[in-house]
Amino acid sequence: MERLLSNIPLEHLERWENSIGTIFFVVALGLLVLEGVRYAFRRELTWRLVGDSLTNYLTFGFFIVLNYGLLGLLYLGTYFAAAPFALFDIPTTWVSLLACLVLADFAYYWEHRFTHRVNAAWATHSVHHSSPYFNLSVANRFGPMDGIWPIFFHLPLVLLGFDPLLVLFCEIVVLQYQTFLHTEAIGKLPRLIEAVFNTPSHHRVHHGANPEYIDRNYAGILIVWDRLFGTFAEERATVRYGLTAPIDTVNPFRVFFGGLARLGSAVLGAKSLRGVTHALVAPPEAVVVDERG
């Protein structure tokens, strides 16, 4: 118990963060190759699929260029500016790390739900959902503003008293975990795992454009949040991936900026300030009919 309560040096978090990123990249790359072999064996490997996969990595490159420098400073600047106002001074121990990870996962659930239910946020998050395929490359399909929304939902953890670097570390762990959920190669896992954790089966549902699958399974690591808050759906019918109105392109620029273009059209088409507000904050289906999934 004494070891669980002993402090974890912050430099350890930085090393773990780098190690986790490297390990996940190597493993994900290896699994992606195996997925390619699986597609070839099933005679499903097409130039369209290859183009879509390349587009996924290109959108990730665009995301890094637009977000990492500016948002890295914004993230740490916001968190460290807020830290002096924290309610408590929570030491970084193994126990607080686990607590922060669970709370970060909880915050991610609500952030993710927000990006689906508020049109301005959906405009960027819809990029991730626009692929008609489902493989590990899709995990890297990002929109231009995907790095902004997490700040608002994880800032309360800093204000509660967790170290800003610990909060950022837990956010990264939650996101990295989901990389391996983007696959059709893994079926359903043992019932207990499916009951507690987010799995490829649960995340396939989340990417489905089937009416019964839309806005379901927002979880990061723990599927229990969806079960608690009524957004859980089990994978039953074959999943149809992508948006309900397919974008039908592998052009990386059209994919990356397509959601913002739709949002811009809705805002510019509004005839009043109330209409502009509606275009920004209303649920996506209330703004643009049949453009989501």
PDB file of C-alpha atoms in Angstrom:
ATOM      1  CA  MET A   1       0.000   0.000   0.000  1.00  0.00           C
ATOM      2  CA  GLU A   2       2.884   2.344   0.801  1.00  0.00           C
ATOM      3  CA  ARG A   3       4.243   1.838  -2.716  1.00  0.00           C
ATOM      4  CA  LEU A   4       0.853   2.697  -4.248  1.00  0.00           C
ATOM      5  CA  LEU A   5       0.862   5.984  -2.336  1.00  0.00           C
ATOM      6  CA  SER A   6       4.476   6.886  -3.131  1.00  0.00           C
ATOM      7  CA  ASN A   7       5.038   9.825  -5.469  1.00  0.00           C
ATOM      8  CA  ILE A   8       5.706   9.249  -9.184  1.00  0.00           C
ATOM      9  CA  PRO A   9       8.341  11.683 -10.533  1.00  0.00           C
ATOM     10  CA  LEU A  10       6.861  13.741 -13.359  1.00  0.00           C
ATOM     11  CA  GLU A  11       9.828  12.947 -15.603  1.00  0.00           C
ATOM     12  CA  HIS A  12       8.668   9.322 -15.452  1.00  0.00           C
ATOM     13  CA  LEU A  13       5.348  10.364 -16.993  1.00  0.00           C
ATOM     14  CA  GLU A  14       7.179  12.050 -19.853  1.00  0.00           C
ATOM     15  CA  ARG A  15       9.256   8.916 -20.512  1.00  0.00           C
ATOM     16  CA  TRP A  16       6.188   6.675 -20.298  1.00  0.00           C
ATOM     17  CA  GLU A  17       4.328   8.974 -22.675  1.00  0.00           C
ATOM     18  CA  ASN A  18       7.090   8.703 -25.270  1.00  0.00           C
ATOM     19  CA  SER A  19       7.379   4.938 -24.776  1.00  0.00           C
ATOM     20  CA  ILE A  20       3.634   4.397 -25.077  1.00  0.00           C
ATOM     21  CA  GLY A  21       3.533   6.418 -28.293  1.00  0.00           C
ATOM     22  CA  THR A  22       6.426   4.438 -29.807  1.00  0.00           C
ATOM     23  CA  ILE A  23       5.070   1.047 -28.755  1.00  0.00           C
ATOM     24  CA  PHE A  24       1.574   1.801 -29.992  1.00  0.00           C
ATOM     25  CA  PHE A  25       2.923   3.058 -33.330  1.00  0.00           C
ATOM     26  CA  VAL A  26       5.043  -0.046 -33.929  1.00  0.00           C
ATOM     27  CA  VAL A  27       2.299  -2.473 -32.892  1.00  0.00           C
ATOM     28  CA  ALA A  28      -0.352  -0.589 -34.873  1.00  0.00           C
ATOM     29  CA  LEU A  29       1.862  -0.587 -37.981  1.00  0.00           C
ATOM     30  CA  GLY A  30       2.401  -4.337 -37.674  1.00  0.00           C
ATOM     31  CA  LEU A  31      -1.310  -4.979 -37.227  1.00  0.00           C
ATOM     32  CA  LEU A  32      -2.083  -2.741 -40.189  1.00  0.00           C
ATOM     33  CA  VAL A  33       0.127  -4.931 -42.372  1.00  0.00           C
ATOM     34  CA  LEU A  34      -1.720  -8.003 -41.088  1.00  0.00           C
ATOM     35  CA  GLU A  35      -5.018  -6.312 -41.902  1.00  0.00           C
ATOM     36  CA  GLY A  36      -3.747  -5.719 -45.427  1.00  0.00           C
ATOM     37  CA  VAL A  37      -2.925  -9.412 -45.741  1.00  0.00           C
ATOM     38  CA  ARG A  38      -6.416 -10.233 -44.461  1.00  0.00           C
ATOM     39  CA  TYR A  39      -7.998  -7.904 -47.036  1.00  0.00           C
ATOM     40  CA  ALA A  40      -5.917  -9.520 -49.785  1.00  0.00           C
ATOM     41  CA  PHE A  41      -6.820 -13.035 -48.665  1.00  0.00           C
ATOM     42  CA  ARG A  42     -10.518 -12.104 -48.688  1.00  0.00           C
ATOM     43  CA  ARG A  43     -10.065 -10.395 -52.072  1.00  0.00           C
ATOM     44  CA  GLU A  44     -11.198  -7.077 -50.594  1.00  0.00           C
ATOM     45  CA  LEU A  45      -7.944  -5.183 -51.172  1.00  0.00           C
ATOM     46  CA  THR A  46      -8.774  -2.498 -53.753  1.00  0.00           C
ATOM     47  CA  TRP A  47      -7.107   0.692 -54.897  1.00  0.00           C
ATOM     48  CA  ARG A  48     -10.023   2.578 -53.346  1.00  0.00           C
ATOM     49  CA  LEU A  49      -9.261   1.049 -49.938  1.00  0.00           C
ATOM     50  CA  VAL A  50      -5.541   1.793 -50.333  1.00  0.00           C
ATOM     51  CA  GLY A  51      -6.351   5.380 -51.286  1.00  0.00           C
ATOM     52  CA  ASP A  52      -8.662   5.753 -48.317  1.00  0.00           C
ATOM     53  CA  SER A  53      -5.961   4.441 -45.967  1.00  0.00           C
ATOM     54  CA  LEU A  54      -3.386   6.874 -47.365  1.00  0.00           C
ATOM     55  CA  THR A  55      -5.903   9.694 -46.942  1.00  0.00           C
ATOM     56  CA  ASN A  56      -6.313   8.721 -43.293  1.00  0.00           C
ATOM     57  CA  TYR A  57      -2.603   9.206 -42.662  1.00  0.00           C
ATOM     58  CA  LEU A  58      -2.530  12.423 -44.663  1.00  0.00           C
ATOM     59  CA  THR A  59      -5.327  13.891 -42.532  1.00  0.00           C
ATOM     60  CA  PHE A  60      -3.246  12.938 -39.495  1.00  0.00           C
ATOM     61  CA  GLY A  61      -0.330  14.846 -41.002  1.00  0.00           C
ATOM     62  CA  PHE A  62      -2.552  17.882 -41.626  1.00  0.00           C
ATOM     63  CA  PHE A  63      -3.816  17.607 -38.043  1.00  0.00           C
ATOM     64  CA  ILE A  64      -0.275  17.591 -36.638  1.00  0.00           C
ATOM     65  CA  VAL A  65       0.763  20.601 -38.727  1.00  0.00           C
ATOM     66  CA  LEU A  66      -2.306  22.618 -37.703  1.00  0.00           C
ATOM     67  CA  ASN A  67      -2.573  21.533 -34.087  1.00  0.00           C
ATOM     68  CA  TYR A  68       0.524  20.229 -32.369  1.00  0.00           C
ATOM     69  CA  GLY A  69       2.601  23.385 -32.048  1.00  0.00           C
ATOM     70  CA  LEU A  70      -0.191  25.817 -31.291  1.00  0.00           C
ATOM     71  CA  LEU A  71      -2.371  23.454 -29.290  1.00  0.00           C
ATOM     72  CA  GLY A  72       0.547  21.977 -27.385  1.00  0.00           C
ATOM     73  CA  LEU A  73       1.226  25.448 -25.986  1.00  0.00           C
ATOM     74  CA  LEU A  74      -2.485  26.122 -25.536  1.00  0.00           C
ATOM     75  CA  TYR A  75      -2.990  22.828 -23.701  1.00  0.00           C
ATOM     76  CA  LEU A  76      -0.127  23.251 -21.257  1.00  0.00           C
ATOM     77  CA  GLY A  77      -0.631  27.006 -20.980  1.00  0.00           C
ATOM     78  CA  THR A  78      -4.297  26.584 -20.065  1.00  0.00           C
ATOM     79  CA  TYR A  79      -3.668  23.722 -17.660  1.00  0.00           C
ATOM     80  CA  PHE A  80      -0.751  25.387 -15.862  1.00  0.00           C
ATOM     81  CA  ALA A  81      -2.617  28.714 -15.710  1.00  0.00           C
ATOM     82  CA  ALA A  82      -5.536  26.924 -14.057  1.00  0.00           C
ATOM     83  CA  ALA A  83      -3.432  24.841 -11.644  1.00  0.00           C
ATOM     84  CA  PRO A  84      -3.036  27.591  -8.977  1.00  0.00           C
ATOM     85  CA  PHE A  85      -6.831  27.703  -8.657  1.00  0.00           C
ATOM     86  CA  ALA A  86      -7.181  23.977  -7.990  1.00  0.00           C
ATOM     87  CA  LEU A  87      -9.405  22.917  -5.110  1.00  0.00           C
ATOM     88  CA  PHE A  88      -6.873  20.390  -3.841  1.00  0.00           C
ATOM     89  CA  ASP A  89      -3.197  19.581  -4.249  1.00  0.00           C
ATOM     90  CA  ILE A  90      -3.324  15.936  -5.300  1.00  0.00           C
ATOM     91  CA  PRO A  91       0.100  14.250  -5.314  1.00  0.00           C
ATOM     92  CA  THR A  92       0.996  12.141  -8.319  1.00  0.00           C
ATOM     93  CA  THR A  93       0.982   8.567  -7.014  1.00  0.00           C
ATOM     94  CA  TRP A  94      -0.085   5.227  -8.459  1.00  0.00           C
ATOM     95  CA  VAL A  95      -3.490   5.642  -6.807  1.00  0.00           C
ATOM     96  CA  SER A  96      -4.017   9.179  -8.128  1.00  0.00           C
ATOM     97  CA  LEU A  97      -2.800   8.082 -11.572  1.00  0.00           C
ATOM     98  CA  LEU A  98      -5.478   5.390 -11.681  1.00  0.00           C
ATOM     99  CA  ALA A  99      -8.108   7.811 -10.382  1.00  0.00           C
ATOM    100  CA  CYS A 100      -7.102  10.432 -12.960  1.00  0.00           C
ATOM    101  CA  LEU A 101      -7.205   7.841 -15.738  1.00  0.00           C
ATOM    102  CA  VAL A 102     -10.769   6.819 -14.830  1.00  0.00           C
ATOM    103  CA  LEU A 103     -11.866  10.468 -14.605  1.00  0.00           C
ATOM    104  CA  ALA A 104     -10.121  11.288 -17.892  1.00  0.00           C
ATOM    105  CA  ASP A 105     -12.007   8.418 -19.487  1.00  0.00           C
ATOM    106  CA  PHE A 106     -15.254   9.773 -18.012  1.00  0.00           C
ATOM    107  CA  ALA A 107     -14.429  13.248 -19.360  1.00  0.00           C
ATOM    108  CA  TYR A 108     -13.662  11.745 -22.770  1.00  0.00           C
ATOM    109  CA  TYR A 109     -17.101  10.104 -22.878  1.00  0.00           C
ATOM    110  CA  TRP A 110     -18.809  13.483 -22.473  1.00  0.00           C
ATOM    111  CA  GLU A 111     -16.405  15.230 -24.840  1.00  0.00           C
ATOM    112  CA  HIS A 112     -17.053  12.557 -27.469  1.00  0.00           C
ATOM    113  CA  ARG A 113     -20.801  12.788 -26.943  1.00  0.00           C
ATOM    114  CA  PHE A 114     -20.570  16.578 -27.300  1.00  0.00           C
ATOM    115  CA  THR A 115     -18.751  16.299 -30.638  1.00  0.00           C
ATOM    116  CA  HIS A 116     -21.619  14.201 -31.972  1.00  0.00           C
ATOM    117  CA  ARG A 117     -24.474  16.317 -30.657  1.00  0.00           C
ATOM    118  CA  VAL A 118     -23.264  19.895 -31.313  1.00  0.00           C
ATOM    119  CA  ASN A 119     -22.976  20.787 -34.972  1.00  0.00           C
ATOM    120  CA  ALA A 120     -19.873  23.013 -34.694  1.00  0.00           C
ATOM    121  CA  ALA A 121     -18.015  20.147 -33.033  1.00  0.00           C
ATOM    122  CA  TRP A 122     -19.445  17.535 -35.401  1.00  0.00           C
ATOM    123  CA  ALA A 123     -18.095  19.561 -38.326  1.00  0.00           C
ATOM    124  CA  THR A 124     -14.566  18.501 -37.401  1.00  0.00           C
ATOM    125  CA  HIS A 125     -15.268  15.133 -35.751  1.00  0.00           C
ATOM    126  CA  SER A 126     -17.272  13.928 -38.747  1.00  0.00           C
ATOM    127  CA  VAL A 127     -13.969  13.607 -40.625  1.00  0.00           C
ATOM    128  CA  HIS A 128     -13.145  10.628 -38.415  1.00  0.00           C
ATOM    129  CA  HIS A 129     -16.465   8.996 -39.291  1.00  0.00           C
ATOM    130  CA  SER A 130     -16.424   9.660 -43.022  1.00  0.00           C
ATOM    131  CA  SER A 131     -14.465   6.592 -44.135  1.00  0.00           C
ATOM    132  CA  PRO A 132     -16.561   3.746 -45.578  1.00  0.00           C
ATOM    133  CA  TYR A 133     -13.924   1.316 -44.271  1.00  0.00           C
ATOM    134  CA  PHE A 134     -12.932   0.283 -40.785  1.00  0.00           C
ATOM    135  CA  ASN A 135      -9.301  -0.578 -40.122  1.00  0.00           C
ATOM    136  CA  LEU A 136      -6.393   0.671 -38.034  1.00  0.00           C
ATOM    137  CA  SER A 137      -5.625   3.483 -40.465  1.00  0.00           C
ATOM    138  CA  VAL A 138      -9.032   5.022 -39.675  1.00  0.00           C
ATOM    139  CA  ALA A 139      -7.821   5.668 -36.118  1.00  0.00           C
ATOM    140  CA  ASN A 140      -5.544   8.342 -37.625  1.00  0.00           C
ATOM    141  CA  ARG A 141      -8.308  10.133 -39.529  1.00  0.00           C
ATOM    142  CA  PHE A 142      -8.597  13.522 -37.803  1.00  0.00           C
ATOM    143  CA  GLY A 143     -10.421  16.784 -38.434  1.00  0.00           C
ATOM    144  CA  PRO A 144      -8.904  20.284 -38.255  1.00  0.00           C
ATOM    145  CA  MET A 145     -10.261  21.217 -34.802  1.00  0.00           C
ATOM    146  CA  ASP A 146     -10.207  17.830 -33.077  1.00  0.00           C
ATOM    147  CA  GLY A 147      -7.498  19.033 -30.691  1.00  0.00           C
ATOM    148  CA  ILE A 148      -9.531  21.913 -29.274  1.00  0.00           C
ATOM    149  CA  TRP A 149     -12.552  20.341 -27.601  1.00  0.00           C
ATOM    150  CA  PRO A 150     -10.687  18.031 -25.159  1.00  0.00           C
ATOM    151  CA  ILE A 151      -9.276  21.038 -23.280  1.00  0.00           C
ATOM    152  CA  PHE A 152     -12.702  22.118 -22.029  1.00  0.00           C
ATOM    153  CA  PHE A 153     -13.658  18.672 -20.779  1.00  0.00           C
ATOM    154  CA  HIS A 154     -10.366  17.780 -19.073  1.00  0.00           C
ATOM    155  CA  LEU A 155      -9.648  21.192 -17.535  1.00  0.00           C
ATOM    156  CA  PRO A 156     -11.888  20.308 -14.512  1.00  0.00           C
ATOM    157  CA  LEU A 157      -9.390  17.570 -13.617  1.00  0.00           C
ATOM    158  CA  VAL A 158      -6.661  20.204 -13.306  1.00  0.00           C
ATOM    159  CA  LEU A 159      -8.992  22.417 -11.265  1.00  0.00           C
ATOM    160  CA  LEU A 160      -9.728  19.456  -9.038  1.00  0.00           C
ATOM    161  CA  GLY A 161      -6.030  19.237  -8.224  1.00  0.00           C
ATOM    162  CA  PHE A 162      -4.367  16.699 -10.533  1.00  0.00           C
ATOM    163  CA  ASP A 163      -1.032  17.736 -11.992  1.00  0.00           C
ATOM    164  CA  PRO A 164      -1.433  19.124 -15.546  1.00  0.00           C
ATOM    165  CA  LEU A 165       1.158  16.683 -16.922  1.00  0.00           C
ATOM    166  CA  LEU A 166      -0.696  13.768 -15.319  1.00  0.00           C
ATOM    167  CA  VAL A 167      -3.970  14.889 -16.893  1.00  0.00           C
ATOM    168  CA  LEU A 168      -2.301  15.167 -20.309  1.00  0.00           C
ATOM    169  CA  PHE A 169      -0.701  11.737 -19.848  1.00  0.00           C
ATOM    170  CA  CYS A 170      -4.077  10.155 -19.028  1.00  0.00           C
ATOM    171  CA  GLU A 171      -5.698  11.816 -22.050  1.00  0.00           C
ATOM    172  CA  ILE A 172      -3.023  10.271 -24.266  1.00  0.00           C
ATOM    173  CA  VAL A 173      -3.524   6.816 -22.746  1.00  0.00           C
ATOM    174  CA  VAL A 174      -7.291   7.004 -23.354  1.00  0.00           C
ATOM    175  CA  LEU A 175      -6.741   8.019 -26.983  1.00  0.00           C
ATOM    176  CA  GLN A 176      -3.997   5.476 -27.659  1.00  0.00           C
ATOM    177  CA  TYR A 177      -6.134   2.659 -26.284  1.00  0.00           C
ATOM    178  CA  GLN A 178      -8.708   3.340 -28.970  1.00  0.00           C
ATOM    179  CA  THR A 179      -6.251   2.858 -31.806  1.00  0.00           C
ATOM    180  CA  PHE A 180      -6.627  -0.912 -31.606  1.00  0.00           C
ATOM    181  CA  LEU A 181     -10.428  -0.736 -31.572  1.00  0.00           C
ATOM    182  CA  HIS A 182     -10.486   0.202 -35.258  1.00  0.00           C
ATOM    183  CA  THR A 183     -10.482  -3.268 -36.782  1.00  0.00           C
ATOM    184  CA  GLU A 184     -12.807  -5.894 -38.220  1.00  0.00           C
ATOM    185  CA  ALA A 185     -10.215  -8.624 -37.680  1.00  0.00           C
ATOM    186  CA  ILE A 186     -11.228  -9.127 -34.035  1.00  0.00           C
ATOM    187  CA  GLY A 187     -14.682 -10.471 -33.261  1.00  0.00           C
ATOM    188  CA  LYS A 188     -16.425 -10.296 -29.930  1.00  0.00           C
ATOM    189  CA  LEU A 189     -14.264 -10.864 -26.858  1.00  0.00           C
ATOM    190  CA  PRO A 190     -15.242 -12.788 -23.685  1.00  0.00           C
ATOM    191  CA  ARG A 191     -18.480 -11.547 -22.149  1.00  0.00           C
ATOM    192  CA  LEU A 192     -16.895  -9.996 -19.041  1.00  0.00           C
ATOM    193  CA  ILE A 193     -14.493  -7.916 -21.160  1.00  0.00           C
ATOM    194  CA  GLU A 194     -17.324  -6.816 -23.448  1.00  0.00           C
ATOM    195  CA  ALA A 195     -19.358  -5.813 -20.380  1.00  0.00           C
ATOM    196  CA  VAL A 196     -16.702  -3.531 -18.904  1.00  0.00           C
ATOM    197  CA  PHE A 197     -14.335  -2.365 -21.639  1.00  0.00           C
ATOM    198  CA  ASN A 198     -14.684  -0.731 -25.003  1.00  0.00           C
ATOM    199  CA  THR A 199     -13.861  -3.350 -27.642  1.00  0.00           C
ATOM    200  CA  PRO A 200     -13.574  -3.505 -31.445  1.00  0.00           C
ATOM    201  CA  SER A 201     -17.148  -4.811 -31.544  1.00  0.00           C
ATOM    202  CA  HIS A 202     -18.457  -1.857 -29.540  1.00  0.00           C
ATOM    203  CA  HIS A 203     -16.456   0.627 -31.594  1.00  0.00           C
ATOM    204  CA  ARG A 204     -17.628  -0.845 -34.888  1.00  0.00           C
ATOM    205  CA  VAL A 205     -21.131   0.038 -33.726  1.00  0.00           C
ATOM    206  CA  HIS A 206     -19.977   3.590 -33.000  1.00  0.00           C
ATOM    207  CA  HIS A 207     -18.768   3.984 -36.586  1.00  0.00           C
ATOM    208  CA  GLY A 208     -21.960   2.577 -38.056  1.00  0.00           C
ATOM    209  CA  ALA A 209     -24.326   4.617 -40.200  1.00  0.00           C
ATOM    210  CA  ASN A 210     -27.110   2.104 -39.521  1.00  0.00           C
ATOM    211  CA  PRO A 211     -30.022   3.993 -37.893  1.00  0.00           C
ATOM    212  CA  GLU A 212     -29.854   1.835 -34.761  1.00  0.00           C
ATOM    213  CA  TYR A 213     -26.117   2.506 -34.372  1.00  0.00           C
ATOM    214  CA  ILE A 214     -25.982   6.299 -34.767  1.00  0.00           C
ATOM    215  CA  ASP A 215     -24.828   8.156 -31.643  1.00  0.00           C
ATOM    216  CA  ARG A 216     -24.005   4.995 -29.711  1.00  0.00           C
ATOM    217  CA  ASN A 217     -20.945   3.720 -27.830  1.00  0.00           C
ATOM    218  CA  TYR A 218     -19.023   6.933 -27.150  1.00  0.00           C
ATOM    219  CA  ALA A 219     -16.671   5.202 -24.701  1.00  0.00           C
ATOM    220  CA  GLY A 220     -12.917   5.576 -24.599  1.00  0.00           C
ATOM    221  CA  ILE A 221     -11.686   2.706 -22.440  1.00  0.00           C
ATOM    222  CA  LEU A 222     -14.687   1.768 -20.280  1.00  0.00           C
ATOM    223  CA  ILE A 223     -17.975   0.928 -22.007  1.00  0.00           C
ATOM    224  CA  VAL A 224     -19.686   1.218 -18.616  1.00  0.00           C
ATOM    225  CA  TRP A 225     -20.294   4.931 -19.256  1.00  0.00           C
ATOM    226  CA  ASP A 226     -22.496   4.109 -22.247  1.00  0.00           C
ATOM    227  CA  ARG A 227     -24.324   1.473 -20.244  1.00  0.00           C
ATOM    228  CA  LEU A 228     -24.902   3.954 -17.399  1.00  0.00           C
ATOM    229  CA  PHE A 229     -26.065   6.860 -19.549  1.00  0.00           C
ATOM    230  CA  GLY A 230     -28.226   4.989 -22.056  1.00  0.00           C
ATOM    231  CA  THR A 231     -26.061   5.248 -25.180  1.00  0.00           C
ATOM    232  CA  PHE A 232     -24.986   1.610 -25.465  1.00  0.00           C
ATOM    233  CA  ALA A 233     -25.820  -0.597 -28.443  1.00  0.00           C
ATOM    234  CA  GLU A 234     -24.610  -4.117 -29.088  1.00  0.00           C
ATOM    235  CA  GLU A 235     -23.257  -5.178 -32.464  1.00  0.00           C
ATOM    236  CA  ARG A 236     -25.945  -7.284 -34.086  1.00  0.00           C
ATOM    237  CA  ALA A 237     -26.676  -6.262 -37.686  1.00  0.00           C
ATOM    238  CA  THR A 238     -23.770  -5.923 -40.133  1.00  0.00           C
ATOM    239  CA  VAL A 239     -22.245  -2.474 -39.717  1.00  0.00           C
ATOM    240  CA  ARG A 240     -22.354  -0.014 -42.611  1.00  0.00           C
ATOM    241  CA  TYR A 241     -19.502   2.426 -42.090  1.00  0.00           C
ATOM    242  CA  GLY A 242     -19.278   6.101 -42.950  1.00  0.00           C
ATOM    243  CA  LEU A 243     -21.731   8.976 -43.027  1.00  0.00           C
ATOM    244  CA  THR A 244     -25.385   8.524 -43.897  1.00  0.00           C
ATOM    245  CA  ALA A 245     -24.640  10.729 -46.917  1.00  0.00           C
ATOM    246  CA  PRO A 246     -21.271   9.305 -48.109  1.00  0.00           C
ATOM    247  CA  ILE A 247     -18.624  11.839 -49.135  1.00  0.00           C
ATOM    248  CA  ASP A 248     -17.429   9.468 -51.895  1.00  0.00           C
ATOM    249  CA  THR A 249     -13.880  10.811 -52.176  1.00  0.00           C
ATOM    250  CA  VAL A 250     -10.330   9.980 -51.122  1.00  0.00           C
ATOM    251  CA  ASN A 251      -9.111  13.521 -51.799  1.00  0.00           C
ATOM    252  CA  PRO A 252      -7.392  14.328 -48.462  1.00  0.00           C
ATOM    253  CA  PHE A 253      -8.218  18.049 -48.632  1.00  0.00           C
ATOM    254  CA  ARG A 254     -11.901  17.437 -49.279  1.00  0.00           C
ATOM    255  CA  VAL A 255     -11.964  14.839 -46.505  1.00  0.00           C
ATOM    256  CA  PHE A 256     -10.109  17.037 -44.001  1.00  0.00           C
ATOM    257  CA  PHE A 257     -12.038  20.264 -44.617  1.00  0.00           C
ATOM    258  CA  GLY A 258     -15.370  18.802 -45.760  1.00  0.00           C
ATOM    259  CA  GLY A 259     -17.076  19.099 -42.384  1.00  0.00           C
ATOM    260  CA  LEU A 260     -16.026  22.723 -41.920  1.00  0.00           C
ATOM    261  CA  ALA A 261     -17.243  23.465 -45.443  1.00  0.00           C
ATOM    262  CA  ARG A 262     -20.676  22.043 -44.563  1.00  0.00           C
ATOM    263  CA  LEU A 263     -20.712  24.076 -41.358  1.00  0.00           C
ATOM    264  CA  GLY A 264     -19.732  27.212 -43.257  1.00  0.00           C
ATOM    265  CA  SER A 265     -22.553  26.675 -45.745  1.00  0.00           C
ATOM    266  CA  ALA A 266     -25.052  26.275 -42.911  1.00  0.00           C
ATOM    267  CA  VAL A 267     -23.833  29.438 -41.173  1.00  0.00           C
ATOM    268  CA  LEU A 268     -23.726  31.514 -44.357  1.00  0.00           C
ATOM    269  CA  GLY A 269     -27.167  30.243 -45.313  1.00  0.00           C
ATOM    270  CA  ALA A 270     -28.675  31.396 -42.033  1.00  0.00           C
ATOM    271  CA  LYS A 271     -30.987  34.400 -42.310  1.00  0.00           C
ATOM    272  CA  SER A 272     -30.673  35.675 -38.742  1.00  0.00           C
ATOM    273  CA  LEU A 273     -28.455  35.625 -35.684  1.00  0.00           C
ATOM    274  CA  ARG A 274     -30.744  32.967 -34.264  1.00  0.00           C
ATOM    275  CA  GLY A 275     -30.210  30.939 -37.420  1.00  0.00           C
ATOM    276  CA  VAL A 276     -26.434  31.251 -37.094  1.00  0.00           C
ATOM    277  CA  THR A 277     -26.607  30.127 -33.461  1.00  0.00           C
ATOM    278  CA  HIS A 278     -28.800  27.204 -34.481  1.00  0.00           C
ATOM    279  CA  ALA A 279     -26.316  26.187 -37.191  1.00  0.00           C
ATOM    280  CA  LEU A 280     -23.504  26.166 -34.633  1.00  0.00           C
ATOM    281  CA  VAL A 281     -25.040  24.555 -31.547  1.00  0.00           C
ATOM    282  CA  ALA A 282     -28.005  22.484 -32.701  1.00  0.00           C
ATOM    283  CA  PRO A 283     -27.677  18.708 -33.166  1.00  0.00           C
ATOM    284  CA  PRO A 284     -26.260  17.952 -36.629  1.00  0.00           C
ATOM    285  CA  GLU A 285     -29.402  16.264 -37.899  1.00  0.00           C
ATOM    286  CA  ALA A 286     -31.379  19.421 -37.088  1.00  0.00           C
ATOM    287  CA  VAL A 287     -29.065  21.547 -39.237  1.00  0.00           C
ATOM    288  CA  VAL A 288     -28.147  19.405 -42.232  1.00  0.00           C
ATOM    289  CA  VAL A 289     -30.475  16.483 -42.922  1.00  0.00           C
ATOM    290  CA  ASP A 290     -28.886  13.130 -43.804  1.00  0.00           C
ATOM    291  CA  GLU A 291     -25.264  14.244 -43.499  1.00  0.00           C
ATOM    292  CA  ARG A 292     -24.124  12.321 -40.484  1.00  0.00           C
ATOM    293  CA  GLY A 293     -23.199   8.889 -39.211  1.00  0.00           C
TER     294      GLY A 293
END
